[in-house]
mmCIF file with all atom_site columns, C-alpha atoms in Angstrom:
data_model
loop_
_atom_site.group_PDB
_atom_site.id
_atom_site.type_symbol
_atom_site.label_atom_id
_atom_site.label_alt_id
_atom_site.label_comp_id
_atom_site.label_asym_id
_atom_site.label_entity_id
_atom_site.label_seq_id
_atom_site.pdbx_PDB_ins_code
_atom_site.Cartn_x
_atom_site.Cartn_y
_atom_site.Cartn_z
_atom_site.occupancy
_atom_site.B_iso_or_equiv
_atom_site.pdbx_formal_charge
_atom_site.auth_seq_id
_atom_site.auth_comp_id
_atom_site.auth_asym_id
_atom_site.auth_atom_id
_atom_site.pdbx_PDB_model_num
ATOM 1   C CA . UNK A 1 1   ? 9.664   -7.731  14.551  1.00 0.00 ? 295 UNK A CA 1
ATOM 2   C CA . UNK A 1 2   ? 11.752  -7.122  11.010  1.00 0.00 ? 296 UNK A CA 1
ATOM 3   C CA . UNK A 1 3   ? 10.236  -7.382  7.751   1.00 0.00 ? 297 UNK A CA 1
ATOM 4   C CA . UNK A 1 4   ? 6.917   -8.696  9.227   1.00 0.00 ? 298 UNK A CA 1
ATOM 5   C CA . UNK A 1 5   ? 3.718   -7.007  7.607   1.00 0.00 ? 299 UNK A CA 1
ATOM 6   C CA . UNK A 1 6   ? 1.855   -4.854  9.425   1.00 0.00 ? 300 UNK A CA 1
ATOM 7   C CA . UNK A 1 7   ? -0.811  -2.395  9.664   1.00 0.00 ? 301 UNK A CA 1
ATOM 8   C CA . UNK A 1 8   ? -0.161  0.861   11.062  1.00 0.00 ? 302 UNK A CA 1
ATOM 9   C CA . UNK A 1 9   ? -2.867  -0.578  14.580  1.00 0.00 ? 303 UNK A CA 1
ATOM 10  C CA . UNK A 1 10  ? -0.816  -3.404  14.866  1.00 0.00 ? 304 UNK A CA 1
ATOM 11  C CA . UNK A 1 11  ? 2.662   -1.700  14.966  1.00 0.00 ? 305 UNK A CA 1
ATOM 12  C CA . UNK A 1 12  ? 0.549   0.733   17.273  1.00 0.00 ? 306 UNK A CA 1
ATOM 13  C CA . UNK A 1 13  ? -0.669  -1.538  19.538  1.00 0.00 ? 307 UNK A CA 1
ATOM 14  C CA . UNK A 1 14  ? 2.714   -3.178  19.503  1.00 0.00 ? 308 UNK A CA 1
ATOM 15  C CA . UNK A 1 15  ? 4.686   -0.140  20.694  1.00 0.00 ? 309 UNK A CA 1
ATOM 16  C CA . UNK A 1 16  ? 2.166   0.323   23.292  1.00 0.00 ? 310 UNK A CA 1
ATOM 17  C CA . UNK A 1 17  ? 2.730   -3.471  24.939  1.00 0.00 ? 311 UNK A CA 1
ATOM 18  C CA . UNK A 1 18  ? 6.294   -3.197  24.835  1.00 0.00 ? 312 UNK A CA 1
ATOM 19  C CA . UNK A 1 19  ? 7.192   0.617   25.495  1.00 0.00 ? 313 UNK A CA 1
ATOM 20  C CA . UNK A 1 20  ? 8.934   0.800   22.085  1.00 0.00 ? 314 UNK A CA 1
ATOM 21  C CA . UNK A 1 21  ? 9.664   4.426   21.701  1.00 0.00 ? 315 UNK A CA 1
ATOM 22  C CA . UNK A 1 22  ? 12.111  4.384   19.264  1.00 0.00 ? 316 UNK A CA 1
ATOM 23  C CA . UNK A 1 23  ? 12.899  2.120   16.077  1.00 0.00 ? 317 UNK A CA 1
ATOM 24  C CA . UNK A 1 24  ? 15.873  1.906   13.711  1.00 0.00 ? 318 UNK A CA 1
ATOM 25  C CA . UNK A 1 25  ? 16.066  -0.633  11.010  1.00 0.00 ? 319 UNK A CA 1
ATOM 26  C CA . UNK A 1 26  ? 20.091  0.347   11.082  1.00 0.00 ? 320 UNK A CA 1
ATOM 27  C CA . UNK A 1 27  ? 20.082  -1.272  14.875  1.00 0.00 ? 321 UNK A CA 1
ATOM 28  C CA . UNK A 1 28  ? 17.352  -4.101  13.960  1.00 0.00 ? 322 UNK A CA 1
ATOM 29  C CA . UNK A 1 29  ? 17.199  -7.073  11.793  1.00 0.00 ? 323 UNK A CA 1
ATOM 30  C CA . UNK A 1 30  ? 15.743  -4.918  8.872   1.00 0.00 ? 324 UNK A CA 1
ATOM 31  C CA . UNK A 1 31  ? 12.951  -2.480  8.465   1.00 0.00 ? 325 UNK A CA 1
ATOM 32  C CA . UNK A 1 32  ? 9.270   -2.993  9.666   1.00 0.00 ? 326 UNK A CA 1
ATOM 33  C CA . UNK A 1 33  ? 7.017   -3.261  6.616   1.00 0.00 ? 327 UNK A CA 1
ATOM 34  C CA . UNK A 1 34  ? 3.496   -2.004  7.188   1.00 0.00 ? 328 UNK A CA 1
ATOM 35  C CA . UNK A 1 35  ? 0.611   -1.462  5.010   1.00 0.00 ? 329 UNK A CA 1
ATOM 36  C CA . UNK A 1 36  ? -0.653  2.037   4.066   1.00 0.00 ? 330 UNK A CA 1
ATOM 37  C CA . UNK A 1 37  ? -3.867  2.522   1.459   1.00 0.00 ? 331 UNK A CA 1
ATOM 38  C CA . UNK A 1 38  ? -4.355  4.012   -1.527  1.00 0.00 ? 332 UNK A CA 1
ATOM 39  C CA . UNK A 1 39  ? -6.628  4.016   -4.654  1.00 0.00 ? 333 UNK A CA 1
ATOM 40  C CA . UNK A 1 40  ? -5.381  3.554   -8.637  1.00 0.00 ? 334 UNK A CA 1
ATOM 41  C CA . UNK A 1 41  ? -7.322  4.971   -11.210 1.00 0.00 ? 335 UNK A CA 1
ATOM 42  C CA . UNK A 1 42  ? -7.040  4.030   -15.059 1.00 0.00 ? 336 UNK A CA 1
ATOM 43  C CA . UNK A 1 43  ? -6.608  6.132   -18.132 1.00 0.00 ? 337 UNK A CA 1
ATOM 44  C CA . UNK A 1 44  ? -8.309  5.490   -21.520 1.00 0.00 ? 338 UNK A CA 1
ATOM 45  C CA . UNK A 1 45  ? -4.909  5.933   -23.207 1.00 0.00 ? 339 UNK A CA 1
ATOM 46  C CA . UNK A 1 46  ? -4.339  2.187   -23.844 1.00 0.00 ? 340 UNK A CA 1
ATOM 47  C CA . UNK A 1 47  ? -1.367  1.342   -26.208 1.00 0.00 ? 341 UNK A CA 1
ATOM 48  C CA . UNK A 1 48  ? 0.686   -1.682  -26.806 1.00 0.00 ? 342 UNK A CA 1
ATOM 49  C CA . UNK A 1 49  ? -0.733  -3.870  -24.166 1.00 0.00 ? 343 UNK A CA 1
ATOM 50  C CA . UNK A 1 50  ? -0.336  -0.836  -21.269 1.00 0.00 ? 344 UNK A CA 1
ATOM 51  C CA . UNK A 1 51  ? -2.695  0.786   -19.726 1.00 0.00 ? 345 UNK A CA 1
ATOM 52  C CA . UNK A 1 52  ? -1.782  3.882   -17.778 1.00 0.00 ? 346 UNK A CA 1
ATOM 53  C CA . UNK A 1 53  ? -3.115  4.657   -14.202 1.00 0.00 ? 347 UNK A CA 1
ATOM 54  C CA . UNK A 1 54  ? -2.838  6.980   -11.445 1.00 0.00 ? 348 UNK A CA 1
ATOM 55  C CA . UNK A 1 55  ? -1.870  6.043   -7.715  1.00 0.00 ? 349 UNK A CA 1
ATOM 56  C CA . UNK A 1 56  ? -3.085  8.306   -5.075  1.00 0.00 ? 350 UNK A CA 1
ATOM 57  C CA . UNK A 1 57  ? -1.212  7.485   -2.000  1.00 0.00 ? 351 UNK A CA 1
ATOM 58  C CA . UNK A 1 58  ? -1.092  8.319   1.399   1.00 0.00 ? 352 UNK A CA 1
ATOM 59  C CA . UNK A 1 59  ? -1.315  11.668  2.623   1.00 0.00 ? 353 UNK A CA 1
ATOM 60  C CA . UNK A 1 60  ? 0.902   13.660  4.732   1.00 0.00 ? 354 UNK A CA 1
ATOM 61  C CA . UNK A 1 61  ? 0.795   14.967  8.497   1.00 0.00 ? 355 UNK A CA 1
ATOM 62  C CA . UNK A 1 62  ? -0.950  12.987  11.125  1.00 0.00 ? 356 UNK A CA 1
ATOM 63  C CA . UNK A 1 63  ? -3.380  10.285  9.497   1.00 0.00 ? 357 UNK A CA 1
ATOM 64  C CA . UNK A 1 64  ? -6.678  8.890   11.195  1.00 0.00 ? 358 UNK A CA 1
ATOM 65  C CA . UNK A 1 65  ? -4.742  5.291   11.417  1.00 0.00 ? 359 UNK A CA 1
ATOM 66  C CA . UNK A 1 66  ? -2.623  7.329   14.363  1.00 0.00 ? 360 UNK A CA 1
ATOM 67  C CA . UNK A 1 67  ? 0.622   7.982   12.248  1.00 0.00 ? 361 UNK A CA 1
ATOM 68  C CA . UNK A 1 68  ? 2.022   11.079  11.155  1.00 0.00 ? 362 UNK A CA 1
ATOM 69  C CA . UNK A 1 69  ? 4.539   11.665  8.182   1.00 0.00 ? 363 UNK A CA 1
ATOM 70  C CA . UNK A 1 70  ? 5.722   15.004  7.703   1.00 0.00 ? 364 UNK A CA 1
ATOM 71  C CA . UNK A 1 71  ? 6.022   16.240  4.261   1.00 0.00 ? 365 UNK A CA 1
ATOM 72  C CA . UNK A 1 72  ? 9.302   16.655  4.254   1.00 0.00 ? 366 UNK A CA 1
ATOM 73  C CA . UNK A 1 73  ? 9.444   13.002  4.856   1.00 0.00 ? 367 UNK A CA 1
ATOM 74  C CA . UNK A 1 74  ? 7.248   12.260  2.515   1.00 0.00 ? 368 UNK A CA 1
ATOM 75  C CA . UNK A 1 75  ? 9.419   14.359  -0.617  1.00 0.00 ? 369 UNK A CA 1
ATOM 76  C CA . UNK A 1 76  ? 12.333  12.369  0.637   1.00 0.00 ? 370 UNK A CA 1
ATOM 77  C CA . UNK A 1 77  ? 10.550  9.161   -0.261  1.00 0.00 ? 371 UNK A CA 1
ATOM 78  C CA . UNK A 1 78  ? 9.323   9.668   -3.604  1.00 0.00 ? 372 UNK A CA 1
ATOM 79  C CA . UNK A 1 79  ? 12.463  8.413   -5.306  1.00 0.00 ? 373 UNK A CA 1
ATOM 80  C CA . UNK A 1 80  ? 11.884  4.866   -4.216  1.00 0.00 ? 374 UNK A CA 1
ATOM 81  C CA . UNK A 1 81  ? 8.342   4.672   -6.220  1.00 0.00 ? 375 UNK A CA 1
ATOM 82  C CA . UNK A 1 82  ? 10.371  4.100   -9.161  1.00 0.00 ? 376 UNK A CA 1
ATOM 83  C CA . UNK A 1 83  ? 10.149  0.800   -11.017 1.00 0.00 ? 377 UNK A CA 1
ATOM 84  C CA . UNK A 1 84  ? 7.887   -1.044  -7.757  1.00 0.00 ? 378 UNK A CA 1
ATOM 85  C CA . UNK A 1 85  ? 5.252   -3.659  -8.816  1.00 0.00 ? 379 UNK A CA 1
ATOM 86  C CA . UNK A 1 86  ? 1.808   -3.199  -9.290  1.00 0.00 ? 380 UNK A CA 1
ATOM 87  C CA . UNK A 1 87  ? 0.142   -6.563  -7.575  1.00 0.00 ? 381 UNK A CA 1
ATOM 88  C CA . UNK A 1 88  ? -2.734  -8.458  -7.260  1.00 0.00 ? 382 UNK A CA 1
ATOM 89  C CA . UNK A 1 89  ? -4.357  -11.750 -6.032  1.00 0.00 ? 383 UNK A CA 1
ATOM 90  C CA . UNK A 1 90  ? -6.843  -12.417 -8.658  1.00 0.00 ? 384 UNK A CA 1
ATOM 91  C CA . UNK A 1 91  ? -9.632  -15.199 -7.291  1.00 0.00 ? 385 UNK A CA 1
ATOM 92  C CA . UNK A 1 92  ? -13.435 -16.651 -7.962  1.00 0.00 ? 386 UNK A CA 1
ATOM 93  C CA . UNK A 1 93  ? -16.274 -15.457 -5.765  1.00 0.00 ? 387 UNK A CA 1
ATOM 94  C CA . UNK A 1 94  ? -18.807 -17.979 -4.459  1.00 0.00 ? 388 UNK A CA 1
ATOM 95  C CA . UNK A 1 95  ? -21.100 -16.017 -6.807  1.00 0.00 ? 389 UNK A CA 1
ATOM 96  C CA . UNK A 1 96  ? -18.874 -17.261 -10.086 1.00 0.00 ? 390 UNK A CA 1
ATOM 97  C CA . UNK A 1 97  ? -16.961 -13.309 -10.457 1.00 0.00 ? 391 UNK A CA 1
ATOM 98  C CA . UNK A 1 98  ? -13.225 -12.757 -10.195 1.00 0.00 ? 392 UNK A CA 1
ATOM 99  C CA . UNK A 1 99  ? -12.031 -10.110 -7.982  1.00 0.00 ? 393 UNK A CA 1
ATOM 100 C CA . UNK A 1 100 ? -8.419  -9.051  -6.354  1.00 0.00 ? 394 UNK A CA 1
ATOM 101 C CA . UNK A 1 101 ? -8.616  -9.950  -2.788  1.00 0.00 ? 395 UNK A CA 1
ATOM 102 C CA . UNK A 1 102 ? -5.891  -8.727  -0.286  1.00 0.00 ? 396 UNK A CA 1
ATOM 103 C CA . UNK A 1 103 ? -2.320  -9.180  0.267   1.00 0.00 ? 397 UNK A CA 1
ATOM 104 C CA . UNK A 1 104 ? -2.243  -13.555 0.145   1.00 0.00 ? 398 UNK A CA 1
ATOM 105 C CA . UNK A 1 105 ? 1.235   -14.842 1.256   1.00 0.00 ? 399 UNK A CA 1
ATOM 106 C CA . UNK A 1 106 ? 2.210   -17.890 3.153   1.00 0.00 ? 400 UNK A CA 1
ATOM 107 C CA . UNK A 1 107 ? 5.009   -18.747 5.938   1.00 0.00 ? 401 UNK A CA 1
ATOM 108 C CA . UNK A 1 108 ? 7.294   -21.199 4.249   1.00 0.00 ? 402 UNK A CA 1
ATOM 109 C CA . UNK A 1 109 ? 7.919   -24.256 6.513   1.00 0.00 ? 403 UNK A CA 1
ATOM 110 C CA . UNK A 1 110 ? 11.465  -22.710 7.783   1.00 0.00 ? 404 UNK A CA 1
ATOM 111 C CA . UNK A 1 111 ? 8.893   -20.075 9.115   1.00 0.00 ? 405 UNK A CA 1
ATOM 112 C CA . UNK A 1 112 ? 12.178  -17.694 8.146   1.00 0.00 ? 406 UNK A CA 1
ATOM 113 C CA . UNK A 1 113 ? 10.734  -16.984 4.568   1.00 0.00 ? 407 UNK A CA 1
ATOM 114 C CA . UNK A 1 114 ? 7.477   -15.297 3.166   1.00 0.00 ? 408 UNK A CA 1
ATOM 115 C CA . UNK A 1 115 ? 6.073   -16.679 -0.115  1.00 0.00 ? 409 UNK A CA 1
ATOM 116 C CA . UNK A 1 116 ? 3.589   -14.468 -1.837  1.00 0.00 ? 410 UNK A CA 1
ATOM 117 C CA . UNK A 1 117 ? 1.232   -15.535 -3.520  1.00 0.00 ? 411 UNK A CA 1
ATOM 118 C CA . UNK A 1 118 ? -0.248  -12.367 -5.510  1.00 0.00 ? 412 UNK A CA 1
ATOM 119 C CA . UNK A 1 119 ? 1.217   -11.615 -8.905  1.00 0.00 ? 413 UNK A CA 1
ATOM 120 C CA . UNK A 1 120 ? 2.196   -8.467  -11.066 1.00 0.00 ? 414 UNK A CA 1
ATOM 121 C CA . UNK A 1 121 ? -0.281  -7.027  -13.167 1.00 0.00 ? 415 UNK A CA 1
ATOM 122 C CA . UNK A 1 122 ? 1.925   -3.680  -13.450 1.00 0.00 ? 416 UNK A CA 1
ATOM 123 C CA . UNK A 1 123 ? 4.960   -1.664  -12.760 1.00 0.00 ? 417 UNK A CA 1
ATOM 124 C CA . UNK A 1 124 ? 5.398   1.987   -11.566 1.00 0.00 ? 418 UNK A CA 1
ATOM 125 C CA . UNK A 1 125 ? 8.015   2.822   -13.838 1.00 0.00 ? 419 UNK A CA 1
ATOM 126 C CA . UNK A 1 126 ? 10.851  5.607   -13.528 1.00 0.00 ? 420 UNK A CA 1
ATOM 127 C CA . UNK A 1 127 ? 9.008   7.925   -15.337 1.00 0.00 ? 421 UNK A CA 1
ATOM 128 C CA . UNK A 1 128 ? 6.324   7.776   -13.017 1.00 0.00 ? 422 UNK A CA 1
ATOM 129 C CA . UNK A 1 129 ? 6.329   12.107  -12.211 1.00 0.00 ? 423 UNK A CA 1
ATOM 130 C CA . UNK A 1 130 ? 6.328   11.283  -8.258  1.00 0.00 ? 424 UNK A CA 1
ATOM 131 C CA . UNK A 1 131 ? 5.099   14.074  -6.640  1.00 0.00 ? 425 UNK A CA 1
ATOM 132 C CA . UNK A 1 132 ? 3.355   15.634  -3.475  1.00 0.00 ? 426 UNK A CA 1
ATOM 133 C CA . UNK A 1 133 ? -0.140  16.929  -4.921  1.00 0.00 ? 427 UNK A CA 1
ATOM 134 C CA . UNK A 1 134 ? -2.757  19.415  -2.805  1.00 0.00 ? 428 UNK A CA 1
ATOM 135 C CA . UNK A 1 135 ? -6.654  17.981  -2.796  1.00 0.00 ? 429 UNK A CA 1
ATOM 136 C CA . UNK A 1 136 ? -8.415  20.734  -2.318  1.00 0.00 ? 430 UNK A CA 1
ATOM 137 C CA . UNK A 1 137 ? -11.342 18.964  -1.960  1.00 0.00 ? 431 UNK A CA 1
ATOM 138 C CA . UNK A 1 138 ? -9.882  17.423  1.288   1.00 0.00 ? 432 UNK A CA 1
ATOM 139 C CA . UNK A 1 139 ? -7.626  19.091  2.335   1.00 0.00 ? 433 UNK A CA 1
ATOM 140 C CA . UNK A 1 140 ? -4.589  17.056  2.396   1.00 0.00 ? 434 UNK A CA 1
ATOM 141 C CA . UNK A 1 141 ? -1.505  16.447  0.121   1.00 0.00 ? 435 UNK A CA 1
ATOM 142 C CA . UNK A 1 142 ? -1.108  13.345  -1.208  1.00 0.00 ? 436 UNK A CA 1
ATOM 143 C CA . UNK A 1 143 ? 2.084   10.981  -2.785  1.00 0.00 ? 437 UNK A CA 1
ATOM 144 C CA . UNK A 1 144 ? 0.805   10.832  -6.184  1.00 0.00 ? 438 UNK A CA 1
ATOM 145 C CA . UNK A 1 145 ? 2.290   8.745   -8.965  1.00 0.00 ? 439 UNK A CA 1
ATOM 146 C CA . UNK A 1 146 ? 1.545   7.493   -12.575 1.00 0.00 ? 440 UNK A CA 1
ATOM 147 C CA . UNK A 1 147 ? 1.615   3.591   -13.623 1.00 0.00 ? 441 UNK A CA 1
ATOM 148 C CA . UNK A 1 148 ? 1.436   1.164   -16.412 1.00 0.00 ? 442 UNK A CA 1
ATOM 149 C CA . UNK A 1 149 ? -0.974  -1.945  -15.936 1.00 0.00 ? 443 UNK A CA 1
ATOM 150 C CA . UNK A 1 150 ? -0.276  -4.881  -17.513 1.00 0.00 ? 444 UNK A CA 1
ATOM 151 C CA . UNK A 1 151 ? -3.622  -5.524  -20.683 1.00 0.00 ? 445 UNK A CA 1
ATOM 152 C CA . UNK A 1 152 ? -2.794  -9.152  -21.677 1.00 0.00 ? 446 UNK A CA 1
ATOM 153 C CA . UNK A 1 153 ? -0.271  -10.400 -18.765 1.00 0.00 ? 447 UNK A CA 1
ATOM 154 C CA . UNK A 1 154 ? -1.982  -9.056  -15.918 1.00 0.00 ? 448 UNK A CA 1
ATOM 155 C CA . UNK A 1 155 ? -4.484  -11.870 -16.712 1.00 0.00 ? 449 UNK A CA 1
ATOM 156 C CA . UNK A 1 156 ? -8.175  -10.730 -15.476 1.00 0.00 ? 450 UNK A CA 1
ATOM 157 C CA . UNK A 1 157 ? -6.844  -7.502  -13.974 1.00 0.00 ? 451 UNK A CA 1
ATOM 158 C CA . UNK A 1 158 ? -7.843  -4.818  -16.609 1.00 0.00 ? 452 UNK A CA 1
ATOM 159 C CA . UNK A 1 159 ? -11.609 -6.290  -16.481 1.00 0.00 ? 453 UNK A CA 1
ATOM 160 C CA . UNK A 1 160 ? -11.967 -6.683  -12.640 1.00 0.00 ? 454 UNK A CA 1
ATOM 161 C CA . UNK A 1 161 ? -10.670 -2.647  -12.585 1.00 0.00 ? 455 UNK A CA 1
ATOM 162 C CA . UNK A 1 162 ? -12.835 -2.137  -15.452 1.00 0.00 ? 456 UNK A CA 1
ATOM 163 C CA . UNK A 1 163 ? -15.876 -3.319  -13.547 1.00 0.00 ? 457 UNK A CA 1
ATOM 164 C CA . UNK A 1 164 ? -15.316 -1.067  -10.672 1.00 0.00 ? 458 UNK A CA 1
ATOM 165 C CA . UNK A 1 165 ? -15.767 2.000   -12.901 1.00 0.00 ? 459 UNK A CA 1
ATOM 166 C CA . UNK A 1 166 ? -12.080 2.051   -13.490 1.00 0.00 ? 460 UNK A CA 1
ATOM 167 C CA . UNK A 1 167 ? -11.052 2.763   -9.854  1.00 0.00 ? 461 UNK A CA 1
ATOM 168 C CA . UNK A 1 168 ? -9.643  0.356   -7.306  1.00 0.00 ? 462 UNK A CA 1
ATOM 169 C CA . UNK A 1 169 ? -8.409  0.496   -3.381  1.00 0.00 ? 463 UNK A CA 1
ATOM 170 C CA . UNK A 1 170 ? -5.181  -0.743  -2.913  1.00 0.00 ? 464 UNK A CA 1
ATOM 171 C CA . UNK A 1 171 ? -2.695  -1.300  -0.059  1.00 0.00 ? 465 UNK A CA 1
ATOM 172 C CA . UNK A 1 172 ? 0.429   0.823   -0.326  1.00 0.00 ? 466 UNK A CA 1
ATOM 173 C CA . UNK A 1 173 ? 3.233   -1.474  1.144   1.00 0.00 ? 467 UNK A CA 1
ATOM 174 C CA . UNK A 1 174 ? 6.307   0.985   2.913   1.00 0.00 ? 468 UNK A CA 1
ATOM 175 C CA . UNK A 1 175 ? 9.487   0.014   4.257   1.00 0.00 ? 469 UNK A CA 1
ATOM 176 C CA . UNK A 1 176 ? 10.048  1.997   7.696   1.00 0.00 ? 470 UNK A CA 1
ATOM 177 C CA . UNK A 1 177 ? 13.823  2.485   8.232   1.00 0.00 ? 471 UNK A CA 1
ATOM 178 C CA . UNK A 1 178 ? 13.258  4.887   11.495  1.00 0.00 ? 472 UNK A CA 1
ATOM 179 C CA . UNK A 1 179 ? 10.316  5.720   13.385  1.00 0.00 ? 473 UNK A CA 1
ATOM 180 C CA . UNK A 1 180 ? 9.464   6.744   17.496  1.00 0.00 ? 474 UNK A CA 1
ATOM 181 C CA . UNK A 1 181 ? 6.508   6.163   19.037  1.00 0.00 ? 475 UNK A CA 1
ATOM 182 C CA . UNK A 1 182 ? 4.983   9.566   20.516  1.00 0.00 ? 476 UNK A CA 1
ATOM 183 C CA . UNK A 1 183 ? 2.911   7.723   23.819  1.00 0.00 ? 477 UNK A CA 1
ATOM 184 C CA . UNK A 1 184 ? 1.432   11.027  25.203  1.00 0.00 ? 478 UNK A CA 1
ATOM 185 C CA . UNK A 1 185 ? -0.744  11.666  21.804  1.00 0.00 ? 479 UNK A CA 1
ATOM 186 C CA . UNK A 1 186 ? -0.537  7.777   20.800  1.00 0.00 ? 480 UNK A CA 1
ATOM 187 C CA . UNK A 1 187 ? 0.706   8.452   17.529  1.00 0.00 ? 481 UNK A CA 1
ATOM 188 C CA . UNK A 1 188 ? 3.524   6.895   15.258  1.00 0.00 ? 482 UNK A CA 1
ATOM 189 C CA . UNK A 1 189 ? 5.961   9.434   13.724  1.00 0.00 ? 483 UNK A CA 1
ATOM 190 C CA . UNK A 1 190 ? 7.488   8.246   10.731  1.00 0.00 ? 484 UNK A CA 1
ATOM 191 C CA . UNK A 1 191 ? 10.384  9.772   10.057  1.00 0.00 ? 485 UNK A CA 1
ATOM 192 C CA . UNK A 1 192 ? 12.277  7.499   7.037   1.00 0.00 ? 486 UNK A CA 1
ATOM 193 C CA . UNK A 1 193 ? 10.785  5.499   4.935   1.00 0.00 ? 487 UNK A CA 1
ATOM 194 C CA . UNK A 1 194 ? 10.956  3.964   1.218   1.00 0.00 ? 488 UNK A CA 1
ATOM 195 C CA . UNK A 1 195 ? 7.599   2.712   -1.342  1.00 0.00 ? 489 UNK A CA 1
ATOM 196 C CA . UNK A 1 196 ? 8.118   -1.122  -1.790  1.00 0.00 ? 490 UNK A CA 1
ATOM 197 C CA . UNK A 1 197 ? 5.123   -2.279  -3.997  1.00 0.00 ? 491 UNK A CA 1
ATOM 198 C CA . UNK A 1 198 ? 1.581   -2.023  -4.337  1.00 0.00 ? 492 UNK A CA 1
ATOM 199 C CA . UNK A 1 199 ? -1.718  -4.626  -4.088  1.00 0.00 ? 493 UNK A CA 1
ATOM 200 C CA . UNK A 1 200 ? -4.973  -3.713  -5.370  1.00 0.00 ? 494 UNK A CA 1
ATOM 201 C CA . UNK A 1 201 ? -7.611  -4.790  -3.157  1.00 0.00 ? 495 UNK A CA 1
ATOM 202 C CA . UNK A 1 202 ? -11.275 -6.526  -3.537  1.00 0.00 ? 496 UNK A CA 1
ATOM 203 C CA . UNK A 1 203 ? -13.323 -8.930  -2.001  1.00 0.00 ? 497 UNK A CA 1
ATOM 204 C CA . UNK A 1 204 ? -13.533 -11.535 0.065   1.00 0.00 ? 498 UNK A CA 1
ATOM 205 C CA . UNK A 1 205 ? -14.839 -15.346 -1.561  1.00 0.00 ? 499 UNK A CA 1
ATOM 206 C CA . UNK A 1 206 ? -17.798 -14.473 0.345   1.00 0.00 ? 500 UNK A CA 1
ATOM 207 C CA . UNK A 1 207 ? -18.158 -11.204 -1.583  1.00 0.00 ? 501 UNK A CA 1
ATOM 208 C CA . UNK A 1 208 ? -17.381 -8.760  1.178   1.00 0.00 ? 502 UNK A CA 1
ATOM 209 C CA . UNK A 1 209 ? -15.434 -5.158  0.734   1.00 0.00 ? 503 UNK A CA 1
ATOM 210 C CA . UNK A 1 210 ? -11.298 -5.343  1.386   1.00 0.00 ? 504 UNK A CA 1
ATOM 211 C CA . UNK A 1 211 ? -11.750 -1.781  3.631   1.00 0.00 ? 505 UNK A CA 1
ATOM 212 C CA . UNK A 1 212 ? -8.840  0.048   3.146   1.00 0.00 ? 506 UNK A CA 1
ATOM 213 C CA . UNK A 1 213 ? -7.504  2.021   6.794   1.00 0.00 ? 507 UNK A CA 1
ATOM 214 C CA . UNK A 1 214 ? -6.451  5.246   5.462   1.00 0.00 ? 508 UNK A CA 1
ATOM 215 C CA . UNK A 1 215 ? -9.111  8.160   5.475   1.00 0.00 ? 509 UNK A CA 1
ATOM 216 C CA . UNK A 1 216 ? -9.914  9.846   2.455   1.00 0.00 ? 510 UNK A CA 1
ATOM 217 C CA . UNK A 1 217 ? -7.219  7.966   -0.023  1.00 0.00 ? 511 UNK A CA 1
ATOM 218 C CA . UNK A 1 218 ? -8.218  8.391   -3.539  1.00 0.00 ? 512 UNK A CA 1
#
């Protein structure tokens, strides 16, 4: 189950078919990668071809999706947001628009080897002031981090974010090194963990909403 993708009810619903209680990607093929949700909002500070942005990540404690990260956990983490991608599938909607989509990536024929198919548009770079952050508003503390979006290289990116008001969902992608399964409140306690990348998210060619799973991500 290594380096598969994943959303946070799939790994749940796997632990619960196969009594997996405990994971460690030290006694495994690798960590499990899984998909957490976000939103990235844009600055008007635009300078030599970079536009600057603002990641508001997942929160800490236990999450509607059924997993819990303790803040602690969370701290411990933020050192691995440094210098991650900022990524995007960028496609045409049967109505003529462009949009980001999802995370698009293929099985090579080995079936061994995942090819993805979205591209940068950005970079969190080491500078990027990680930090836990308090919302008042809903009363949660959030993995907060600044980016750089790409003006001319990320293609249609900058418009398609533009066109939303300046605000986009995206899928936060984490690397889970150790985690246990707790089966009497059916929740998945994450316990080590490192930021791999991030995808902004859209619509589908049909024009429907990319939902992200994580409640109240901003």
């Amino acid at each position: 189950m290594a380096k598969k993708y994943l959303t946070i009810k799939d790994l749940l619903l796997f632990c619960q078919e196969t009594n997996l209680t405990n994971f460690s990607a030290q006694d495994a093929n690798g960590p499990i990668i899984i998909q957490s949700f976000g939103k990235i909002e844009t600055s008007n500070n635009t300078t030599m071809g970079l536009t600057p942005c603002t990641l508001q990540a997942c929160h800490t404690e236990l999450n509607n999706n059924k997993s819990f990260i303790a803040e602690s956990v969370a701290e411990s983490a933020l050192a691995s947001f440094s210098n991650r991608p900022i990524l995007a599938y960028i496609h045409q909607l049967d109505d003529g628009t462009w949009n980001f989509w999802d995370h698009r990536m293929e099985i090579e024929e080995d079936g061994d080897r995942i090819k993805y198919l979205e591209q940068p548009i950005g970079v969190i770079p080491e500078s990027c002031n990680a930090h836990l952050e308090y919302d008042k508003g809903k009363d949660k503390t959030y993995v907060v981090v600044n980016g750089l979006l790409y003006d001319d290289y990320g293609n249609r990116a900058i418009d398609i974010i533009n066109q939303n008001n300046g605000e986009v969902t995206v899928s936060v992608e984490i690397a889970i090194n150790q985690m246990s399964y707790n089966a009497k409140e059916n929740y998945l306690n994450i316990e080590d963990f490192v930021f791999m990348g991030v995808t902004c998210l859209g619509k589908t060619p049909e024009g429907d909403i990319v939902k992200p799973g994580m409640e109240g991500s901003n």
